[in-house]
PDB file of C-alpha atoms in Angstrom:
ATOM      1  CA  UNK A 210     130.411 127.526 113.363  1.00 42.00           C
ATOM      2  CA  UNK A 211     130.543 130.912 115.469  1.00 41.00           C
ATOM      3  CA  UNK A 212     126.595 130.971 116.425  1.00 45.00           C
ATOM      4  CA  UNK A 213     127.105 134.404 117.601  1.00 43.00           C
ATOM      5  CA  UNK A 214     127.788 135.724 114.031  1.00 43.00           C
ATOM      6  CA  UNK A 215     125.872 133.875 112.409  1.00 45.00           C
ATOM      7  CA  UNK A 216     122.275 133.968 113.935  1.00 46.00           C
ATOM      8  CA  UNK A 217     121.512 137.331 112.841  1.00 49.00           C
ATOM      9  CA  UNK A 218     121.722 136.497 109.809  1.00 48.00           C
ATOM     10  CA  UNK A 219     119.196 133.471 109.217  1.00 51.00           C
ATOM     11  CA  UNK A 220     115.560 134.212 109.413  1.00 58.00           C
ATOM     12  CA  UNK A 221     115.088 130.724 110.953  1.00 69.00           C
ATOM     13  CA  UNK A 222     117.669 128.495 113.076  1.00 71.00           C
ATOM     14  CA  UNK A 223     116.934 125.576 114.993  1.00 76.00           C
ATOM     15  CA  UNK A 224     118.907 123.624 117.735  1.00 80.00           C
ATOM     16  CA  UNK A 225     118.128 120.458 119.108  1.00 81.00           C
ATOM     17  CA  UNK A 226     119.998 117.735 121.584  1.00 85.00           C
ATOM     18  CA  UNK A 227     117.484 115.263 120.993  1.00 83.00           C
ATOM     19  CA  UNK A 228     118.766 113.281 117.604  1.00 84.00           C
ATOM     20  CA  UNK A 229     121.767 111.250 117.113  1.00 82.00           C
ATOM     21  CA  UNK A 230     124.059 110.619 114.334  1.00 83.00           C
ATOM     22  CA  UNK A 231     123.454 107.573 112.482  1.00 82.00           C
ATOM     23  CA  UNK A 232     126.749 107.502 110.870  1.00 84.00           C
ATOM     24  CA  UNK A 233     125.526 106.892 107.220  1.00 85.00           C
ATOM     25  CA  UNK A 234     126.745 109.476 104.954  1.00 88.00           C
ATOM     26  CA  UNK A 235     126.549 109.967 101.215  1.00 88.00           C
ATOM     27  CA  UNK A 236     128.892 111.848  99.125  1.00 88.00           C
ATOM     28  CA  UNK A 237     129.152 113.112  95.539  1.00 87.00           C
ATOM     29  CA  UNK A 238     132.132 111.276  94.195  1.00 88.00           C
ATOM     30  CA  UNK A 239     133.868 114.201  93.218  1.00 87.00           C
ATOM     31  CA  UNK A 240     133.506 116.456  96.288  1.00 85.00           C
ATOM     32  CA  UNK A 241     135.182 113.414  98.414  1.00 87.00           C
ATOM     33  CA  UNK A 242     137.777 112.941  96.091  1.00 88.00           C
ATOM     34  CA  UNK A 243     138.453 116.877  96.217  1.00 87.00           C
ATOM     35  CA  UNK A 244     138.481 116.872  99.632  1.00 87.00           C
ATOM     36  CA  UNK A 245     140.935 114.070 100.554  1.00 87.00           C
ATOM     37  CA  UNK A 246     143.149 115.401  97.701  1.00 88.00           C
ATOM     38  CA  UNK A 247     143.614 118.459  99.700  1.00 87.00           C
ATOM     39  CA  UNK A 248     143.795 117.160 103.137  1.00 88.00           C
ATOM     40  CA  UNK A 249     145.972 114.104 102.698  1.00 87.00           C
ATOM     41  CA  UNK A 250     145.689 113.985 106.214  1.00 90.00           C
ATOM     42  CA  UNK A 251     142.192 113.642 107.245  1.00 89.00           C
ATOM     43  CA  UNK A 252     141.508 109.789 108.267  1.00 89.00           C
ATOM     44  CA  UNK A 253     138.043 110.573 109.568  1.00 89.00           C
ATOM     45  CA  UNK A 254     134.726 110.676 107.442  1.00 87.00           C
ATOM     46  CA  UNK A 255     133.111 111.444 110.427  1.00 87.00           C
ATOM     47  CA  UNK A 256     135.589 113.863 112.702  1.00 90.00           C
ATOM     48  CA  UNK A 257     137.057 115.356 109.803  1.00 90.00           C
ATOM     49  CA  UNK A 258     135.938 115.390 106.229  1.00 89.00           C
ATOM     50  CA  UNK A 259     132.485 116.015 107.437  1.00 88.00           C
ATOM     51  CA  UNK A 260     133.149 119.191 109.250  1.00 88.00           C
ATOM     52  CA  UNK A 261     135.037 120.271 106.566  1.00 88.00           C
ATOM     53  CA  UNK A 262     132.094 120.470 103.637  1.00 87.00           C
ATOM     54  CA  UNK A 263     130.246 122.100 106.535  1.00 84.00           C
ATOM     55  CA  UNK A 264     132.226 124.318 107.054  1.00 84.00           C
ATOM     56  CA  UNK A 265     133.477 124.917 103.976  1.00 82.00           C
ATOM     57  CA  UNK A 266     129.783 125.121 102.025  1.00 77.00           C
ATOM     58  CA  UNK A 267     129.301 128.685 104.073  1.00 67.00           C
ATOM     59  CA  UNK A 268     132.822 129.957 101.975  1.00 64.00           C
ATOM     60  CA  UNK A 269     132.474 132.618  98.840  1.00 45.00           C
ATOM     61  CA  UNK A 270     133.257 131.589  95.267  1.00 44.00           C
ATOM     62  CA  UNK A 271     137.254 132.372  94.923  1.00 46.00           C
ATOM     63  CA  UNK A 272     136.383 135.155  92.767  1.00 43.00           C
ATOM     64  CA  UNK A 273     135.965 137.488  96.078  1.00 42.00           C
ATOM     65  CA  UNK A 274     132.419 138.660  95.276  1.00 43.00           C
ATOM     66  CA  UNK A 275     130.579 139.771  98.225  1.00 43.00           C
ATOM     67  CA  UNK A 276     129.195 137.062 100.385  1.00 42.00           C
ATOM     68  CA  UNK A 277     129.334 135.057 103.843  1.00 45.00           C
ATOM     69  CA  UNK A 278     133.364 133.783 104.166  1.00 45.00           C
ATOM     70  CA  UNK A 279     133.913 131.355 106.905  1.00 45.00           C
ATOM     71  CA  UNK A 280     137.871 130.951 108.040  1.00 47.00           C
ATOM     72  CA  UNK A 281     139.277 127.160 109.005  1.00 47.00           C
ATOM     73  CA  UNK A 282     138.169 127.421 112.540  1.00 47.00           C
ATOM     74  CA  UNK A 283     134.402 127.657 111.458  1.00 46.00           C
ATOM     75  CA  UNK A 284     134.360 131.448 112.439  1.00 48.00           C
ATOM     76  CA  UNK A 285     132.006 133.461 110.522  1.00 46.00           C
ATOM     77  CA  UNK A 286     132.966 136.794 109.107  1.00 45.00           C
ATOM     78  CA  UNK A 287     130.232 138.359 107.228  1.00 43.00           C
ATOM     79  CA  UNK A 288     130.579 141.803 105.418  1.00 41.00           C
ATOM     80  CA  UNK A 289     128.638 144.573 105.564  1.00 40.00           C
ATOM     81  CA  UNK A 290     125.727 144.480 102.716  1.00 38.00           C
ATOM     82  CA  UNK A 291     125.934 140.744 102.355  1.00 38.00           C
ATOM     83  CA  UNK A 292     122.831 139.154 101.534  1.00 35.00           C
ATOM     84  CA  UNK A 293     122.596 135.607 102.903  1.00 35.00           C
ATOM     85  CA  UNK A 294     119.515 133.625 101.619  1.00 37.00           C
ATOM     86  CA  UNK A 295     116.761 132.782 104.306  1.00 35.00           C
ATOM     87  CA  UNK A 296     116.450 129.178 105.136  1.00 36.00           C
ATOM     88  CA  UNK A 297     112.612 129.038 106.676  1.00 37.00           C
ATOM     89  CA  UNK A 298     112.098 126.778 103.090  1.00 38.00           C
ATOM     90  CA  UNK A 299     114.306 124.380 103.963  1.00 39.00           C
ATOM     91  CA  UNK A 300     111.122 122.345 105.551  1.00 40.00           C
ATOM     92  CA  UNK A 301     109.920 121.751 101.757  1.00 41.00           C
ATOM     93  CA  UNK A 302     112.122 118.369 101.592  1.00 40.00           C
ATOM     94  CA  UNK A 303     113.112 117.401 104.882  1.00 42.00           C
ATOM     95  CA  UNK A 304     113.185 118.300 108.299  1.00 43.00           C
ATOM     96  CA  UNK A 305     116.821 119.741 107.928  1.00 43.00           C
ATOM     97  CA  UNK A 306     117.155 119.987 104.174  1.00 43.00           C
ATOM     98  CA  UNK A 307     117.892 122.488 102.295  1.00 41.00           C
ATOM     99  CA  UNK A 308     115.745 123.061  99.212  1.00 39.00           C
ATOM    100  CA  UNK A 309     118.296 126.040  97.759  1.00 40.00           C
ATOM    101  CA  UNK A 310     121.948 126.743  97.981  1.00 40.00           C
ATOM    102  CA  UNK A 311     122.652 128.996 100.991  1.00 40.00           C
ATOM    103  CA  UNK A 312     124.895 131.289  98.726  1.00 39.00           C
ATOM    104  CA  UNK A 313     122.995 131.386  95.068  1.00 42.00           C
ATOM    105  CA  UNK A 314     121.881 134.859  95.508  1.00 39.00           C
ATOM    106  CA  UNK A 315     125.872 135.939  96.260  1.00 39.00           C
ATOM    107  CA  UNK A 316     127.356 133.405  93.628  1.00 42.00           C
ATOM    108  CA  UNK A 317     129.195 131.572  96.770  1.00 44.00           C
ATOM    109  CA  UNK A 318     129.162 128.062  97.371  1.00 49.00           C
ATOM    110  CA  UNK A 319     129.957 124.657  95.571  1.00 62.00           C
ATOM    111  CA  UNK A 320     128.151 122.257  97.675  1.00 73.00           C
ATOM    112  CA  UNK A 321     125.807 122.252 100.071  1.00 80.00           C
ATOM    113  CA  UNK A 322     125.494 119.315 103.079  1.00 83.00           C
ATOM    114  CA  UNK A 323     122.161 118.346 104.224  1.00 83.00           C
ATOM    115  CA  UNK A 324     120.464 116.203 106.665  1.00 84.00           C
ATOM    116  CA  UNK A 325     117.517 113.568 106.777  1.00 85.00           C
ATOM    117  CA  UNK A 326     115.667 113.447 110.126  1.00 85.00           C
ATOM    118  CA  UNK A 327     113.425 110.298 110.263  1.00 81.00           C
ATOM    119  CA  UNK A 328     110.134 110.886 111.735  1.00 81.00           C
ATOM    120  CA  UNK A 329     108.847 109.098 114.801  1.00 77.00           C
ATOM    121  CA  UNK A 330     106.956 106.229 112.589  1.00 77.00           C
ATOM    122  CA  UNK A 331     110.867 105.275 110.997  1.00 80.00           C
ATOM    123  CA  UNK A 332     112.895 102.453 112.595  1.00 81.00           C
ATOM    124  CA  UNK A 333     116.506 103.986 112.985  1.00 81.00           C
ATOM    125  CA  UNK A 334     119.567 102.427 114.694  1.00 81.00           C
ATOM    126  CA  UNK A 335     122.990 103.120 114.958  1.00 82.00           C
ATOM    127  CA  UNK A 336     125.028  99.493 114.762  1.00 82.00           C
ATOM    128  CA  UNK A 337     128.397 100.042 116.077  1.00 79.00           C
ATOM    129  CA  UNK A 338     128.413  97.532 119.297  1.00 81.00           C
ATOM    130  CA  UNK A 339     127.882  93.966 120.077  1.00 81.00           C
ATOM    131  CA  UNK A 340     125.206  95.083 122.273  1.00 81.00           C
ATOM    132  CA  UNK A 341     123.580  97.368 119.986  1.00 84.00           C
ATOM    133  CA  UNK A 342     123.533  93.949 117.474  1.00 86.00           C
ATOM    134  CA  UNK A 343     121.681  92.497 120.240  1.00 83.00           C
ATOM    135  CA  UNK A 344     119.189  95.290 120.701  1.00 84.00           C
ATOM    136  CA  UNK A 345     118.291  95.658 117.019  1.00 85.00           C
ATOM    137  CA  UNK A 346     117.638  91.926 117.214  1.00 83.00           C
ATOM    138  CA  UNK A 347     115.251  92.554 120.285  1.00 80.00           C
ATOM    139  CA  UNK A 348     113.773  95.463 118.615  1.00 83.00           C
ATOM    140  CA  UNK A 349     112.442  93.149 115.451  1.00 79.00           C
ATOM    141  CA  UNK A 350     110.521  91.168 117.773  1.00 76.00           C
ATOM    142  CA  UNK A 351     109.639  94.410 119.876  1.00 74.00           C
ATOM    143  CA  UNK A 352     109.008  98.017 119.048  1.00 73.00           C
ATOM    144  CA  UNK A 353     110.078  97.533 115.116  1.00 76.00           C
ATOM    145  CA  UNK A 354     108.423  93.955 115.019  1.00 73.00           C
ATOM    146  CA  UNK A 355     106.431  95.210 111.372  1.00 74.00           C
ATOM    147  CA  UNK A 356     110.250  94.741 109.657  1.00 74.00           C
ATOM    148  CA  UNK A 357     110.081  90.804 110.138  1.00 70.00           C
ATOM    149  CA  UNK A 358     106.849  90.628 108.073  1.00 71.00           C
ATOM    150  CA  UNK A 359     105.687  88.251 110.436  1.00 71.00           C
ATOM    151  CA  UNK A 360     102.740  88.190 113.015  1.00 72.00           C
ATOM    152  CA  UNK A 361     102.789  87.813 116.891  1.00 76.00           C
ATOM    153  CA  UNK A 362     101.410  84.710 117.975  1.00 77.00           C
ATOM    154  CA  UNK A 363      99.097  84.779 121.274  1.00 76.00           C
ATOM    155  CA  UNK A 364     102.157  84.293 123.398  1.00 79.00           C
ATOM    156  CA  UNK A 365     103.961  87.025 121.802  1.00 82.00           C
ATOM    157  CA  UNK A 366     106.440  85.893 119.800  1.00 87.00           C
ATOM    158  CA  UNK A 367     107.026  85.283 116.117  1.00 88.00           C
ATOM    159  CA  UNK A 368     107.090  81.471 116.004  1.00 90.00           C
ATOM    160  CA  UNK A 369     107.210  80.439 111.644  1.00 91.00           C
ATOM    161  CA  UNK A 370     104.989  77.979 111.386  1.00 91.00           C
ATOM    162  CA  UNK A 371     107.420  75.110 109.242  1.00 94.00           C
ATOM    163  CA  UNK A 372     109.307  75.047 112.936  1.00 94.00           C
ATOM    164  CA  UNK A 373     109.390  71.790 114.739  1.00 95.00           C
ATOM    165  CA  UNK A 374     108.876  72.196 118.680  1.00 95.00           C
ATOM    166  CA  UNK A 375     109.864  68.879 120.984  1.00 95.00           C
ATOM    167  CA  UNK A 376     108.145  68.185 123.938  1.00 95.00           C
ATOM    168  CA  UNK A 377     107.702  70.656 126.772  1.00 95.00           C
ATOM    169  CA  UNK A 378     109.918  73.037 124.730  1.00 95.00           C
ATOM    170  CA  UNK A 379     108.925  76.585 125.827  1.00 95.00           C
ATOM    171  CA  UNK A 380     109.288  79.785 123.655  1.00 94.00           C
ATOM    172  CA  UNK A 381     109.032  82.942 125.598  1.00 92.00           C
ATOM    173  CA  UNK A 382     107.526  86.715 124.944  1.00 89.00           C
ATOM    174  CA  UNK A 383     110.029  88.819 122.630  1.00 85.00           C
ATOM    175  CA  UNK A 384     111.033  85.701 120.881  1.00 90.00           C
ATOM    176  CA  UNK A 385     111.568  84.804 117.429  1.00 90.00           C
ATOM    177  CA  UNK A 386     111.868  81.224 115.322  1.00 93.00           C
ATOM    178  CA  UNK A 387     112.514  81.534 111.669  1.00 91.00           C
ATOM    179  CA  UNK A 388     111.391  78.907 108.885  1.00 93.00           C
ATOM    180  CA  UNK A 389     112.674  75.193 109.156  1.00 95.00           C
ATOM    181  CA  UNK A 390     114.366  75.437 112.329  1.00 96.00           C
ATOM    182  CA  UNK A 391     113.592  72.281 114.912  1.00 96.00           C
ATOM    183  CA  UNK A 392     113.872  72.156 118.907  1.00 97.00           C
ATOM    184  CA  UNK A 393     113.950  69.131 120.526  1.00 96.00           C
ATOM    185  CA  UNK A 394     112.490  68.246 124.024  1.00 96.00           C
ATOM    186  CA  UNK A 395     112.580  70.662 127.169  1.00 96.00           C
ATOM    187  CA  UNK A 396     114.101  73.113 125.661  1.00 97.00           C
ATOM    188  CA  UNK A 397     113.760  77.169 127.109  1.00 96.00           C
ATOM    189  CA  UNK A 398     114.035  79.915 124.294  1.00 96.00           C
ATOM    190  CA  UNK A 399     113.741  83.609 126.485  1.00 94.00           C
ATOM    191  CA  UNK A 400     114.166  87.207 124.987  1.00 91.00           C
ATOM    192  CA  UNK A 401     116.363  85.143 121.676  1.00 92.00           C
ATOM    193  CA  UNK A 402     116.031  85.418 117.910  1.00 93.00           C
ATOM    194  CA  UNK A 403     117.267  82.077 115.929  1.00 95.00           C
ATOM    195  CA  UNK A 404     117.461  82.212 112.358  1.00 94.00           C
ATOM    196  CA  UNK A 405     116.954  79.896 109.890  1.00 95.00           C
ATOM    197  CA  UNK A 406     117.106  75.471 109.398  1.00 97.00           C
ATOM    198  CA  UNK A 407     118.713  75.590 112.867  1.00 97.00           C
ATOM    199  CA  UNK A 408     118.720  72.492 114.517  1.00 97.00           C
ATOM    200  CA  UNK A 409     118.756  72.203 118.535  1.00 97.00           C
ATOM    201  CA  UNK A 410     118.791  69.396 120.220  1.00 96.00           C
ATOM    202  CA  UNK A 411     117.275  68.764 123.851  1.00 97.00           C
ATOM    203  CA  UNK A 412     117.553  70.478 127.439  1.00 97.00           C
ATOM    204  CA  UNK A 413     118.794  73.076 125.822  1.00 97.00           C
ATOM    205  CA  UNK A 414     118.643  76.863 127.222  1.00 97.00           C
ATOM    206  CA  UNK A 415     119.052  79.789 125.207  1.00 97.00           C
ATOM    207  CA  UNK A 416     118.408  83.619 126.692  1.00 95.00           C
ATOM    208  CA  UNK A 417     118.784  86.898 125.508  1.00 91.00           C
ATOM    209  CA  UNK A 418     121.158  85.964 122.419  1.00 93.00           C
ATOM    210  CA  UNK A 419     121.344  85.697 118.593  1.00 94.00           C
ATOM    211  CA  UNK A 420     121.738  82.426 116.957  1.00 96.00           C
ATOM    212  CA  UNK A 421     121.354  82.684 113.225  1.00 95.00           C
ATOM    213  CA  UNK A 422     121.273  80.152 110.095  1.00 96.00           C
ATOM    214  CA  UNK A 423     122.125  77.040 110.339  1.00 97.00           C
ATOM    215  CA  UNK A 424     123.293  76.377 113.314  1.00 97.00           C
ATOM    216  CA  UNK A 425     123.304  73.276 115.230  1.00 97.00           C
ATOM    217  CA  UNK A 426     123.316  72.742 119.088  1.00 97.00           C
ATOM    218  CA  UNK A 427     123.622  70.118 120.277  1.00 97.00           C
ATOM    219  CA  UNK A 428     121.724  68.582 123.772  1.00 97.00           C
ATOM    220  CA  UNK A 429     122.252  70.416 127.497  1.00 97.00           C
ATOM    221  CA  UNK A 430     123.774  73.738 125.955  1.00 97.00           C
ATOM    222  CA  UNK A 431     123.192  76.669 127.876  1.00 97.00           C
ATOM    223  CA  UNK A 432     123.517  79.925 125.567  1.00 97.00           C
ATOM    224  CA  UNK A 433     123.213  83.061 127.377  1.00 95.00           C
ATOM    225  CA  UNK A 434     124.280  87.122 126.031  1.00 91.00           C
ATOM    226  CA  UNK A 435     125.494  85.707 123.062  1.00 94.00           C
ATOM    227  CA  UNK A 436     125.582  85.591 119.326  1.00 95.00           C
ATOM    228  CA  UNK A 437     126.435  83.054 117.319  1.00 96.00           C
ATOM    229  CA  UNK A 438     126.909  83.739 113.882  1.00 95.00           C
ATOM    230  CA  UNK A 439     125.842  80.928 111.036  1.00 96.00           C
ATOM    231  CA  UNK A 440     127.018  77.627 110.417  1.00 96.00           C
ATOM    232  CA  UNK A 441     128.291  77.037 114.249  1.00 97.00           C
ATOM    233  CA  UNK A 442     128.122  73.956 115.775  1.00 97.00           C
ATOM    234  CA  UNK A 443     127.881  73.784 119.452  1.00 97.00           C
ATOM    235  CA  UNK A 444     128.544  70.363 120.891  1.00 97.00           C
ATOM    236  CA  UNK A 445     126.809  68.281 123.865  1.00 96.00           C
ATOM    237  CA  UNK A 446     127.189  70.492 126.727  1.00 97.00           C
ATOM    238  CA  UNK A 447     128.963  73.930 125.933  1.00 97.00           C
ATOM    239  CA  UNK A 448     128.475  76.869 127.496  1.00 97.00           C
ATOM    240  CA  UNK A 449     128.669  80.220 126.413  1.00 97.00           C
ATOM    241  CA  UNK A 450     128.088  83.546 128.124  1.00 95.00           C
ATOM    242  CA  UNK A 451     128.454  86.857 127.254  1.00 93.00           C
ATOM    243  CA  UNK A 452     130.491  85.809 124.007  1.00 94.00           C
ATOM    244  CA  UNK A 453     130.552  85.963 120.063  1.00 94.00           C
ATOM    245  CA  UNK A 454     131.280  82.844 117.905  1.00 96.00           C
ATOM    246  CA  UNK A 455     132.561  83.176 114.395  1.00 95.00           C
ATOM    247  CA  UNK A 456     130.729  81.692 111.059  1.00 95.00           C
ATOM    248  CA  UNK A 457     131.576  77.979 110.836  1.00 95.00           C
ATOM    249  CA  UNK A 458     133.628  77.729 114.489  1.00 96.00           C
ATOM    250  CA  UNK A 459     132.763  73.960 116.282  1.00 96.00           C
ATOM    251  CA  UNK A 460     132.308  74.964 120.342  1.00 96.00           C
ATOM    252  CA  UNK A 461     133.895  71.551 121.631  1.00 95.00           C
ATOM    253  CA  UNK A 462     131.961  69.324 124.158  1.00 96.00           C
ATOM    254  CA  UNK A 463     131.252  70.210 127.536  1.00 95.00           C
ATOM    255  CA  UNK A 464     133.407  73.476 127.209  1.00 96.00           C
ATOM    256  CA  UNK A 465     132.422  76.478 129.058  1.00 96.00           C
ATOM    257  CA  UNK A 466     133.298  80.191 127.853  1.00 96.00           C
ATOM    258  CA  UNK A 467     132.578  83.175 129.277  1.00 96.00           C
ATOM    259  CA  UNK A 468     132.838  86.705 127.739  1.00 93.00           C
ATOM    260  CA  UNK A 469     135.116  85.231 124.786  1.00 94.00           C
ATOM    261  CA  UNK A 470     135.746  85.988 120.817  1.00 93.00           C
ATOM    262  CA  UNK A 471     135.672  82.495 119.088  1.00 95.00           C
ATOM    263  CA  UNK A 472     136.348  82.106 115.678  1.00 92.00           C
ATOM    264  CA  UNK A 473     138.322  80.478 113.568  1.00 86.00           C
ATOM    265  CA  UNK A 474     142.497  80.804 112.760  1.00 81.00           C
TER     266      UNK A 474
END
């Protein structure tokens, strides 16, 4: 949109470089459909269709009464006399929600786009990397730890207490066990999530990784920047850094991987 034209106009407009898109959109059914019926070649929710209802919401009813029109580049062209409806109530709902459609007063407008702006108290992520997987995970035993329902112990961590700990097995700050999962002996858990009825056997060392259900390692595995998604079994001795292992994949004996996809064919 032309800012230029259109700030007069408003009795309230607000710019900020502080929030980021969490890329979670809903649509009426209908409106989508319209749209993607009439631009067979958009391919992007995000890049395209979005801009377009933005864009698009600002237009006049085809019936040419008087009212805001904006042109396929986003340019504003308002007429003289138009009478554009203030949108200082727009606070009512949410931060950046409209509570009334911009054009009722001028009979323009067949949709209108809004936005929800979570408020400091909300957890919010945007999951779109490997690493950002990772973080989230961090974050539950962290900043956002009220989501896992669970209580810090006086070690901070979240150990469940039907978990089975060997001897000398250490579990580090920012860590998390989840119910029925077993360590064996002299085992070192740092900065790591595991999920659920994992079983790990001993001399095993796991840092700053995900291992979730049902997972079984077996003894002197080193797991480090990884995630290792459920039902993998790791055999005596495999190492894996920096890499992602598919649901059900067997990591064979004494292998060693490093910044790798594994998963199975």
């Amino acid at each position: 949109m032309n800012l230029i034209s259109a700030l007069p106009f408003f009795c309230q407009m607000e710019i900020r470089s502080d929030l980021m898109d969490a890329h979670l959109y809903a649509f009426n059914r209908t409106t989508l459909q319209d749209v993607l019926e009439k631009k067979e070649t958009y391919r992007s929710i995000r890049l395209e269709v979005l801009p377009y209802l933005v864009r698009s919401q600002l237009r006049s009813a085809p019936s040419g009464g008087e009212g805001t029109i904006v042109d396929e580049t986003g340019d504003v062209v308002i007429p003289p006399n138009s009478n554009l409806q203030c949108l200082s109530q727009h606070r009512a709902i949410a931060p950046s929600a409209f509570k009334q459609d911009l054009l009722s007063s001028s009979g323009g407008g067949t949709h209108r786009c809004c936005v929800y702006i979570a408020s400091k108290n909300k957890y919010c992520h945007r999951l779109n990397s490997i690493q950002a997987y990772c973080d989230i995970n961090r974050d539950v035993i962290g900043e956002a730890s009220h989501l896992s329902g669970y209580s810090f112990s006086s070690h901070n961590n979240i150990i469940h207490p039907s978990c089975v700990l060997g001897s000398k097995t250490t579990v580090g700050p920012q860590c998390m066990l989840a119910e029925g999962s077993q360590l064996g002996d002299k085992c070192s858990v740092k900065r790591s999530v595991i999920g659920r009825h994992c079983r790990i056997g001993s001399n095993v060392k796991i840092v700053n990784s995900v291992v979730m259900n049902h997972v079984v390692i077996e003894d002197g595995c080193h797991i480090q920047g990884s995630v290792v998604c459920n039902n993998v079994q790791l055999q005596e001795r495999a190492v894996l850094k920096d890499c992602q292992v598919g649901a059900g994949y067997t990591v064979t004996a004494g292998s060693d991987h490093k910044a790798e996809s594994l998963a199975r064919k």
